[in-house]
PDB file of C-alpha atoms in Angstrom:
ATOM      1  CA  ALA N1290     -32.296  35.764 107.037  1.00 61.00           C
ATOM      2  CA  GLN N1291     -33.244  39.004 105.266  1.00 72.00           C
ATOM      3  CA  LYS N1292     -34.999  38.369 101.933  1.00 92.00           C
ATOM      4  CA  VAL N1293     -34.242  42.018 100.503  1.00 96.00           C
ATOM      5  CA  THR N1294     -30.900  43.908 101.042  1.00 96.00           C
ATOM      6  CA  GLN N1295     -29.997  47.208 100.530  1.00 97.00           C
ATOM      7  CA  THR N1296     -26.445  47.792 101.331  1.00 95.00           C
ATOM      8  CA  GLN N1297     -26.236  51.503 100.573  1.00 97.00           C
ATOM      9  CA  THR N1298     -27.276  53.308 103.524  1.00 96.00           C
ATOM     10  CA  SER N1299     -27.222  56.755 102.164  1.00 97.00           C
ATOM     11  CA  ILE N1300     -26.138  58.270  98.602  1.00 97.00           C
ATOM     12  CA  SER N1301     -25.556  61.651  97.645  1.00 97.00           C
ATOM     13  CA  VAL N1302     -25.480  63.196  94.174  1.00 97.00           C
ATOM     14  CA  MET N1303     -25.444  66.417  92.234  1.00 97.00           C
ATOM     15  CA  GLU N1304     -28.407  67.451  90.529  1.00 97.00           C
ATOM     16  CA  LYS N1305     -29.035  66.311  86.939  1.00 97.00           C
ATOM     17  CA  THR N1306     -26.600  63.183  87.250  1.00 97.00           C
ATOM     18  CA  THR N1307     -27.500  59.651  87.132  1.00 97.00           C
ATOM     19  CA  VAL N1308     -27.677  57.586  90.284  1.00 98.00           C
ATOM     20  CA  THR N1309     -27.877  53.688  90.940  1.00 98.00           C
ATOM     21  CA  MET N1310     -29.241  52.040  94.030  1.00 98.00           C
ATOM     22  CA  ASP N1311     -28.395  48.440  94.687  1.00 97.00           C
ATOM     23  CA  CYS N1312     -30.639  45.748  95.866  1.00 98.00           C
ATOM     24  CA  VAL N1313     -30.337  42.193  96.360  1.00 98.00           C
ATOM     25  CA  TYR N1314     -33.017  39.473  97.177  1.00 97.00           C
ATOM     26  CA  GLU N1315     -33.420  36.112  98.073  1.00 95.00           C
ATOM     27  CA  THR N1316     -36.012  33.349  97.066  1.00 92.00           C
ATOM     28  CA  GLN N1317     -36.624  30.000  96.012  1.00 90.00           C
ATOM     29  CA  ASP N1318     -39.663  30.557  93.890  1.00 89.00           C
ATOM     30  CA  SER N1319     -39.138  30.632  90.119  1.00 89.00           C
ATOM     31  CA  SER N1320     -41.790  33.421  89.545  1.00 89.00           C
ATOM     32  CA  TYR N1321     -41.405  36.490  92.016  1.00 92.00           C
ATOM     33  CA  PHE N1322     -42.166  40.341  91.782  1.00 92.00           C
ATOM     34  CA  LEU N1323     -39.622  43.105  92.615  1.00 95.00           C
ATOM     35  CA  PHE N1324     -40.665  46.734  93.431  1.00 95.00           C
ATOM     36  CA  TRP N1325     -39.303  50.117  94.210  1.00 97.00           C
ATOM     37  CA  TYR N1326     -40.935  52.492  96.382  1.00 96.00           C
ATOM     38  CA  LYS N1327     -40.136  55.915  97.640  1.00 97.00           C
ATOM     39  CA  GLN N1328     -40.584  57.248 100.928  1.00 96.00           C
ATOM     40  CA  THR N1329     -40.669  61.374 100.833  1.00 95.00           C
ATOM     41  CA  ALA N1330     -39.853  63.498 103.903  1.00 93.00           C
ATOM     42  CA  SER N1331     -43.541  63.751 104.611  1.00 91.00           C
ATOM     43  CA  GLY N1332     -43.673  60.053 105.158  1.00 91.00           C
ATOM     44  CA  GLU N1333     -45.513  59.200 102.004  1.00 92.00           C
ATOM     45  CA  ILE N1334     -44.545  56.071 100.322  1.00 94.00           C
ATOM     46  CA  VAL N1335     -45.034  56.225  96.735  1.00 94.00           C
ATOM     47  CA  PHE N1336     -44.732  53.104  94.042  1.00 94.00           C
ATOM     48  CA  LEU N1337     -42.435  53.937  91.630  1.00 96.00           C
ATOM     49  CA  ILE N1338     -41.566  51.005  89.208  1.00 96.00           C
ATOM     50  CA  ARG N1339     -42.038  46.883  89.506  1.00 95.00           C
ATOM     51  CA  GLN N1340     -40.420  44.202  87.577  1.00 95.00           C
ATOM     52  CA  ASP N1341     -41.701  40.780  87.000  1.00 92.00           C
ATOM     53  CA  SER N1342     -39.288  37.819  87.273  1.00 93.00           C
ATOM     54  CA  TYR N1343     -40.536  36.440  84.001  1.00 92.00           C
ATOM     55  CA  LYS N1344     -40.021  39.480  81.942  1.00 92.00           C
ATOM     56  CA  LYS N1345     -36.678  39.789  80.586  1.00 91.00           C
ATOM     57  CA  GLU N1346     -36.972  43.511  79.386  1.00 95.00           C
ATOM     58  CA  ASN N1347     -35.722  45.916  82.158  1.00 97.00           C
ATOM     59  CA  ALA N1348     -38.795  48.025  83.261  1.00 96.00           C
ATOM     60  CA  THR N1349     -38.622  51.947  82.504  1.00 97.00           C
ATOM     61  CA  VAL N1350     -40.955  54.359  83.655  1.00 95.00           C
ATOM     62  CA  GLY N1351     -40.159  58.108  83.285  1.00 95.00           C
ATOM     63  CA  HIS N1352     -36.544  58.966  84.453  1.00 95.00           C
ATOM     64  CA  TYR N1353     -36.738  55.575  86.371  1.00 97.00           C
ATOM     65  CA  SER N1354     -35.337  52.437  85.250  1.00 98.00           C
ATOM     66  CA  LEU N1355     -34.278  49.134  86.430  1.00 98.00           C
ATOM     67  CA  ASN N1356     -31.138  46.698  85.777  1.00 98.00           C
ATOM     68  CA  PHE N1357     -32.719  43.333  86.427  1.00 97.00           C
ATOM     69  CA  GLN N1358     -29.754  40.583  86.809  1.00 97.00           C
ATOM     70  CA  LYS N1359     -31.386  37.288  87.502  1.00 95.00           C
ATOM     71  CA  PRO N1360     -28.524  35.391  87.731  1.00 95.00           C
ATOM     72  CA  LYS N1361     -26.981  37.649  90.488  1.00 96.00           C
ATOM     73  CA  SER N1362     -30.573  38.056  92.294  1.00 96.00           C
ATOM     74  CA  SER N1363     -30.000  41.697  91.890  1.00 97.00           C
ATOM     75  CA  ILE N1364     -32.464  44.686  91.022  1.00 98.00           C
ATOM     76  CA  GLY N1365     -30.908  48.040  90.682  1.00 98.00           C
ATOM     77  CA  LEU N1366     -32.864  51.253  90.432  1.00 98.00           C
ATOM     78  CA  ILE N1367     -31.388  53.927  88.064  1.00 98.00           C
ATOM     79  CA  ILE N1368     -32.659  57.528  88.334  1.00 98.00           C
ATOM     80  CA  THR N1369     -31.325  59.360  85.312  1.00 97.00           C
ATOM     81  CA  ALA N1370     -31.374  63.396  85.424  1.00 96.00           C
ATOM     82  CA  THR N1371     -31.964  63.479  88.948  1.00 97.00           C
ATOM     83  CA  GLN N1372     -33.865  66.469  90.513  1.00 97.00           C
ATOM     84  CA  ILE N1373     -33.789  67.930  94.001  1.00 97.00           C
ATOM     85  CA  GLU N1374     -37.188  66.546  94.600  1.00 96.00           C
ATOM     86  CA  ASP N1375     -35.910  63.092  94.033  1.00 97.00           C
ATOM     87  CA  SER N1376     -34.439  63.378  97.508  1.00 97.00           C
ATOM     88  CA  ALA N1377     -36.105  60.553  99.611  1.00 97.00           C
ATOM     89  CA  VAL N1378     -35.307  57.428 101.026  1.00 97.00           C
ATOM     90  CA  TYR N1379     -36.085  54.461  98.364  1.00 98.00           C
ATOM     91  CA  PHE N1380     -37.040  51.001  99.480  1.00 97.00           C
ATOM     92  CA  CYS N1381     -36.828  47.678  97.466  1.00 97.00           C
ATOM     93  CA  ALA N1382     -39.409  44.906  98.030  1.00 95.00           C
ATOM     94  CA  MET N1383     -40.187  41.636  96.802  1.00 93.00           C
ATOM     95  CA  ARG N1384     -43.246  39.530  96.659  1.00 90.00           C
ATOM     96  CA  GLU N1385     -42.834  35.678  96.096  1.00 86.00           C
ATOM     97  CA  GLY N1386     -44.866  33.776  93.717  1.00 75.00           C
ATOM     98  CA  ASP N1387     -46.929  31.935  96.008  1.00 67.00           C
ATOM     99  CA  ASN N1388     -50.513  32.481  96.931  1.00 68.00           C
ATOM    100  CA  ASN N1389     -49.659  35.075  99.380  1.00 73.00           C
ATOM    101  CA  ASN N1390     -49.475  38.779  98.434  1.00 78.00           C
ATOM    102  CA  ARG N1391     -47.288  39.946 101.393  1.00 84.00           C
ATOM    103  CA  ILE N1392     -44.095  41.607 100.212  1.00 88.00           C
ATOM    104  CA  PHE N1393     -40.715  42.025 101.792  1.00 91.00           C
ATOM    105  CA  PHE N1394     -38.973  45.290 102.190  1.00 94.00           C
ATOM    106  CA  GLY N1395     -35.503  46.201 102.539  1.00 95.00           C
ATOM    107  CA  ASP N1396     -34.087  48.684 104.892  1.00 94.00           C
ATOM    108  CA  GLY N1397     -33.977  51.321 102.300  1.00 96.00           C
ATOM    109  CA  THR N1398     -31.355  53.924 100.886  1.00 98.00           C
ATOM    110  CA  GLN N1399     -31.362  57.362 101.746  1.00 97.00           C
ATOM    111  CA  LEU N1400     -30.782  59.574  98.445  1.00 98.00           C
ATOM    112  CA  VAL N1401     -29.908  63.133  98.651  1.00 98.00           C
ATOM    113  CA  VAL N1402     -29.929  65.164  95.423  1.00 97.00           C
ATOM    114  CA  LYS N1403     -27.771  68.404  95.783  1.00 97.00           C
ATOM    115  CA  PRO N1404     -28.288  71.538  93.770  1.00 95.00           C
TER     116      PRO N1404
ATOM    117  CA  ASN U 312     -59.274  58.452  93.286  1.00 63.00           C
ATOM    118  CA  ALA U 313     -58.895  59.469  96.764  1.00 79.00           C
ATOM    119  CA  GLY U 314     -55.871  56.733  97.627  1.00 93.00           C
ATOM    120  CA  VAL U 315     -55.778  54.819 100.674  1.00 96.00           C
ATOM    121  CA  ILE U 316     -57.387  56.804 103.529  1.00 97.00           C
ATOM    122  CA  GLN U 317     -55.966  56.225 107.003  1.00 97.00           C
ATOM    123  CA  THR U 318     -57.356  57.835 110.159  1.00 97.00           C
ATOM    124  CA  PRO U 319     -56.569  59.268 112.612  1.00 97.00           C
ATOM    125  CA  ARG U 320     -53.119  60.878 111.188  1.00 96.00           C
ATOM    126  CA  HIS U 321     -51.811  60.945 114.612  1.00 97.00           C
ATOM    127  CA  LYS U 322     -52.885  59.524 117.568  1.00 97.00           C
ATOM    128  CA  VAL U 323     -51.240  59.830 121.478  1.00 97.00           C
ATOM    129  CA  THR U 324     -52.210  57.296 124.071  1.00 96.00           C
ATOM    130  CA  GLY U 325     -51.353  56.537 127.510  1.00 96.00           C
ATOM    131  CA  LYS U 326     -49.811  53.166 128.315  1.00 96.00           C
ATOM    132  CA  GLY U 327     -52.408  50.666 128.993  1.00 96.00           C
ATOM    133  CA  GLN U 328     -55.136  52.334 126.591  1.00 97.00           C
ATOM    134  CA  GLU U 329     -56.554  50.794 123.625  1.00 97.00           C
ATOM    135  CA  ALA U 330     -55.740  52.459 120.071  1.00 97.00           C
ATOM    136  CA  THR U 331     -58.055  51.700 117.060  1.00 98.00           C
ATOM    137  CA  LEU U 332     -56.413  52.523 113.659  1.00 98.00           C
ATOM    138  CA  TRP U 333     -58.748  52.825 110.689  1.00 98.00           C
ATOM    139  CA  CYS U 334     -58.010  52.147 106.966  1.00 98.00           C
ATOM    140  CA  GLU U 335     -60.358  52.781 103.805  1.00 97.00           C
ATOM    141  CA  PRO U 336     -58.738  51.145 100.829  1.00 96.00           C
ATOM    142  CA  ILE U 337     -58.827  52.362  97.210  1.00 95.00           C
ATOM    143  CA  SER U 338     -62.176  51.293  96.079  1.00 93.00           C
ATOM    144  CA  GLY U 339     -62.333  48.242  93.976  1.00 90.00           C
ATOM    145  CA  HIS U 340     -59.057  46.898  95.864  1.00 92.00           C
ATOM    146  CA  SER U 341     -59.545  43.535  96.923  1.00 91.00           C
ATOM    147  CA  ALA U 342     -56.427  43.330  99.152  1.00 93.00           C
ATOM    148  CA  VAL U 343     -55.645  45.256 102.152  1.00 95.00           C
ATOM    149  CA  PHE U 344     -52.242  45.210 104.066  1.00 95.00           C
ATOM    150  CA  TRP U 345     -51.043  46.450 107.547  1.00 97.00           C
ATOM    151  CA  TYR U 346     -47.291  47.451 108.154  1.00 96.00           C
ATOM    152  CA  ARG U 347     -45.523  49.152 111.017  1.00 96.00           C
ATOM    153  CA  GLN U 348     -42.724  51.318 110.481  1.00 96.00           C
ATOM    154  CA  THR U 349     -39.783  52.170 113.196  1.00 95.00           C
ATOM    155  CA  ILE U 350     -36.607  53.518 113.041  1.00 91.00           C
ATOM    156  CA  VAL U 351     -35.046  50.489 114.417  1.00 90.00           C
ATOM    157  CA  GLN U 352     -37.014  47.781 112.758  1.00 89.00           C
ATOM    158  CA  GLY U 353     -37.747  49.379 109.382  1.00 91.00           C
ATOM    159  CA  LEU U 354     -40.909  48.357 107.501  1.00 92.00           C
ATOM    160  CA  GLU U 355     -42.397  45.362 109.140  1.00 92.00           C
ATOM    161  CA  PHE U 356     -45.513  43.444 107.531  1.00 92.00           C
ATOM    162  CA  LEU U 357     -48.346  42.845 110.127  1.00 95.00           C
ATOM    163  CA  THR U 358     -51.108  41.328 108.430  1.00 95.00           C
ATOM    164  CA  TYR U 359     -53.176  41.179 105.192  1.00 93.00           C
ATOM    165  CA  PHE U 360     -56.803  40.361 103.775  1.00 94.00           C
ATOM    166  CA  ARG U 361     -58.114  39.509 100.551  1.00 92.00           C
ATOM    167  CA  ASN U 362     -61.707  39.798 100.045  1.00 93.00           C
ATOM    168  CA  GLN U 363     -62.117  40.771 103.668  1.00 94.00           C
ATOM    169  CA  ALA U 364     -60.908  37.312 104.655  1.00 94.00           C
ATOM    170  CA  PRO U 365     -57.509  37.338 106.773  1.00 93.00           C
ATOM    171  CA  ILE U 366     -54.944  35.260 104.798  1.00 91.00           C
ATOM    172  CA  ASP U 367     -51.699  36.057 106.592  1.00 90.00           C
ATOM    173  CA  ASP U 368     -51.350  37.498 110.146  1.00 92.00           C
ATOM    174  CA  SER U 369     -47.693  36.111 110.741  1.00 90.00           C
ATOM    175  CA  GLY U 370     -46.302  39.482 111.457  1.00 91.00           C
ATOM    176  CA  MET U 371     -49.011  40.387 114.036  1.00 94.00           C
ATOM    177  CA  PRO U 372     -47.540  40.296 117.734  1.00 92.00           C
ATOM    178  CA  LYS U 373     -49.451  37.693 119.442  1.00 86.00           C
ATOM    179  CA  GLU U 374     -51.030  39.402 122.227  1.00 90.00           C
ATOM    180  CA  ARG U 375     -52.668  42.974 122.207  1.00 95.00           C
ATOM    181  CA  PHE U 376     -53.040  43.412 118.386  1.00 97.00           C
ATOM    182  CA  SER U 377     -55.896  42.555 116.240  1.00 96.00           C
ATOM    183  CA  ALA U 378     -57.271  43.220 112.668  1.00 97.00           C
ATOM    184  CA  GLN U 379     -60.443  43.142 111.084  1.00 96.00           C
ATOM    185  CA  MET U 380     -62.052  44.038 107.889  1.00 96.00           C
ATOM    186  CA  PRO U 381     -65.896  44.108 108.514  1.00 94.00           C
ATOM    187  CA  ASN U 382     -66.545  45.218 104.960  1.00 93.00           C
ATOM    188  CA  GLN U 383     -64.900  45.833 101.756  1.00 92.00           C
ATOM    189  CA  SER U 384     -64.553  49.917 102.363  1.00 94.00           C
ATOM    190  CA  HIS U 385     -62.441  49.625 105.851  1.00 95.00           C
ATOM    191  CA  SER U 386     -60.282  47.731 107.860  1.00 97.00           C
ATOM    192  CA  THR U 387     -59.191  48.107 111.419  1.00 98.00           C
ATOM    193  CA  LEU U 388     -56.045  47.503 113.557  1.00 98.00           C
ATOM    194  CA  LYS U 389     -56.767  47.611 117.424  1.00 97.00           C
ATOM    195  CA  ILE U 390     -53.886  47.530 119.885  1.00 97.00           C
ATOM    196  CA  GLN U 391     -55.117  46.740 123.283  1.00 97.00           C
ATOM    197  CA  SER U 392     -53.171  47.786 126.583  1.00 96.00           C
ATOM    198  CA  THR U 393     -50.745  49.863 124.534  1.00 97.00           C
ATOM    199  CA  GLN U 394     -46.957  49.958 125.230  1.00 96.00           C
ATOM    200  CA  PRO U 395     -44.690  52.455 124.790  1.00 96.00           C
ATOM    201  CA  GLN U 396     -42.664  49.904 122.131  1.00 95.00           C
ATOM    202  CA  ASP U 397     -46.003  50.301 120.419  1.00 96.00           C
ATOM    203  CA  SER U 398     -45.102  53.623 119.087  1.00 97.00           C
ATOM    204  CA  ALA U 399     -44.609  53.610 115.479  1.00 97.00           C
ATOM    205  CA  VAL U 400     -46.147  54.540 112.265  1.00 97.00           C
ATOM    206  CA  TYR U 401     -48.839  52.273 111.088  1.00 98.00           C
ATOM    207  CA  LEU U 402     -49.320  52.006 107.411  1.00 97.00           C
ATOM    208  CA  CYS U 403     -52.184  50.288 105.544  1.00 97.00           C
ATOM    209  CA  ALA U 404     -51.732  49.516 101.760  1.00 96.00           C
ATOM    210  CA  SER U 405     -54.267  48.079  99.394  1.00 94.00           C
ATOM    211  CA  SER U 406     -54.245  46.354  95.899  1.00 92.00           C
ATOM    212  CA  TRP U 407     -56.218  44.574  93.483  1.00 88.00           C
ATOM    213  CA  ASP U 408     -55.251  41.029  93.577  1.00 75.00           C
ATOM    214  CA  TRP U 409     -54.592  39.429  90.174  1.00 70.00           C
ATOM    215  CA  GLY U 410     -52.068  39.319  87.471  1.00 65.00           C
ATOM    216  CA  ASP U 411     -49.806  42.172  87.411  1.00 65.00           C
ATOM    217  CA  GLN U 412     -52.155  44.403  88.951  1.00 70.00           C
ATOM    218  CA  ASP U 413     -50.983  43.517  92.663  1.00 80.00           C
ATOM    219  CA  THR U 414     -49.118  46.767  93.443  1.00 87.00           C
ATOM    220  CA  GLN U 415     -49.620  47.898  96.659  1.00 90.00           C
ATOM    221  CA  TYR U 416     -50.504  51.473  97.307  1.00 93.00           C
ATOM    222  CA  PHE U 417     -50.024  53.141 100.690  1.00 95.00           C
ATOM    223  CA  GLY U 418     -51.723  55.430 102.677  1.00 96.00           C
ATOM    224  CA  PRO U 419     -50.213  58.244 104.727  1.00 95.00           C
ATOM    225  CA  GLY U 420     -49.867  56.280 107.705  1.00 96.00           C
ATOM    226  CA  THR U 421     -51.209  56.824 111.424  1.00 97.00           C
ATOM    227  CA  ARG U 422     -48.412  57.910 113.700  1.00 97.00           C
ATOM    228  CA  LEU U 423     -48.842  56.364 117.047  1.00 98.00           C
ATOM    229  CA  LEU U 424     -47.209  57.707 120.279  1.00 97.00           C
ATOM    230  CA  VAL U 425     -47.655  55.573 123.576  1.00 97.00           C
ATOM    231  CA  LEU U 426     -46.507  57.769 126.533  1.00 95.00           C
TER     232      LEU U 426
END
């Protein structure tokens, strides 16, 4: 079973608007860690933001923020005031709270920001 | 900080040849990860090391693939008798290994093409 699911294959938005990308995860652990990465057209994978499961406050970094809904096992990424350069593939990922640092990735959501 | 360094960036091999991919983690990072990315399978975990010791190789194909970390400054992924289905982007990532400092940072990847 897939541990991390991103149902949106592709999203297209106009520049300067707000976009939300969905992600649901599956784990039996009480402690886990959630990440969002961005893969640019050049293939570079860049870390954006993380949410540790024990933290109640939604993480925010720059114009990225998270909508962490623990009862729904959901971790949405919100990008405000989108820019053309935000166009990329966005991956949601999870690390479970055991002693293993491997992370599980979703299939990614392609974001296209239009001028 | 140079980030994670991967060499070569591109490699073309003939079927049946050996391919060795190199990764230099961020200085001070104690965990090193290898992933493979293809259009069909997405981002797949292969293996990871902590303080140079192999921790989890559950994603490694049982035959032909091996990984080593002889010292803290580099890791290698070796594919023997390469096959066309091994064609992929191979990504290395590194992280610290404690607390909330375990975010993985990715290298630019090695694009392997097996003819």
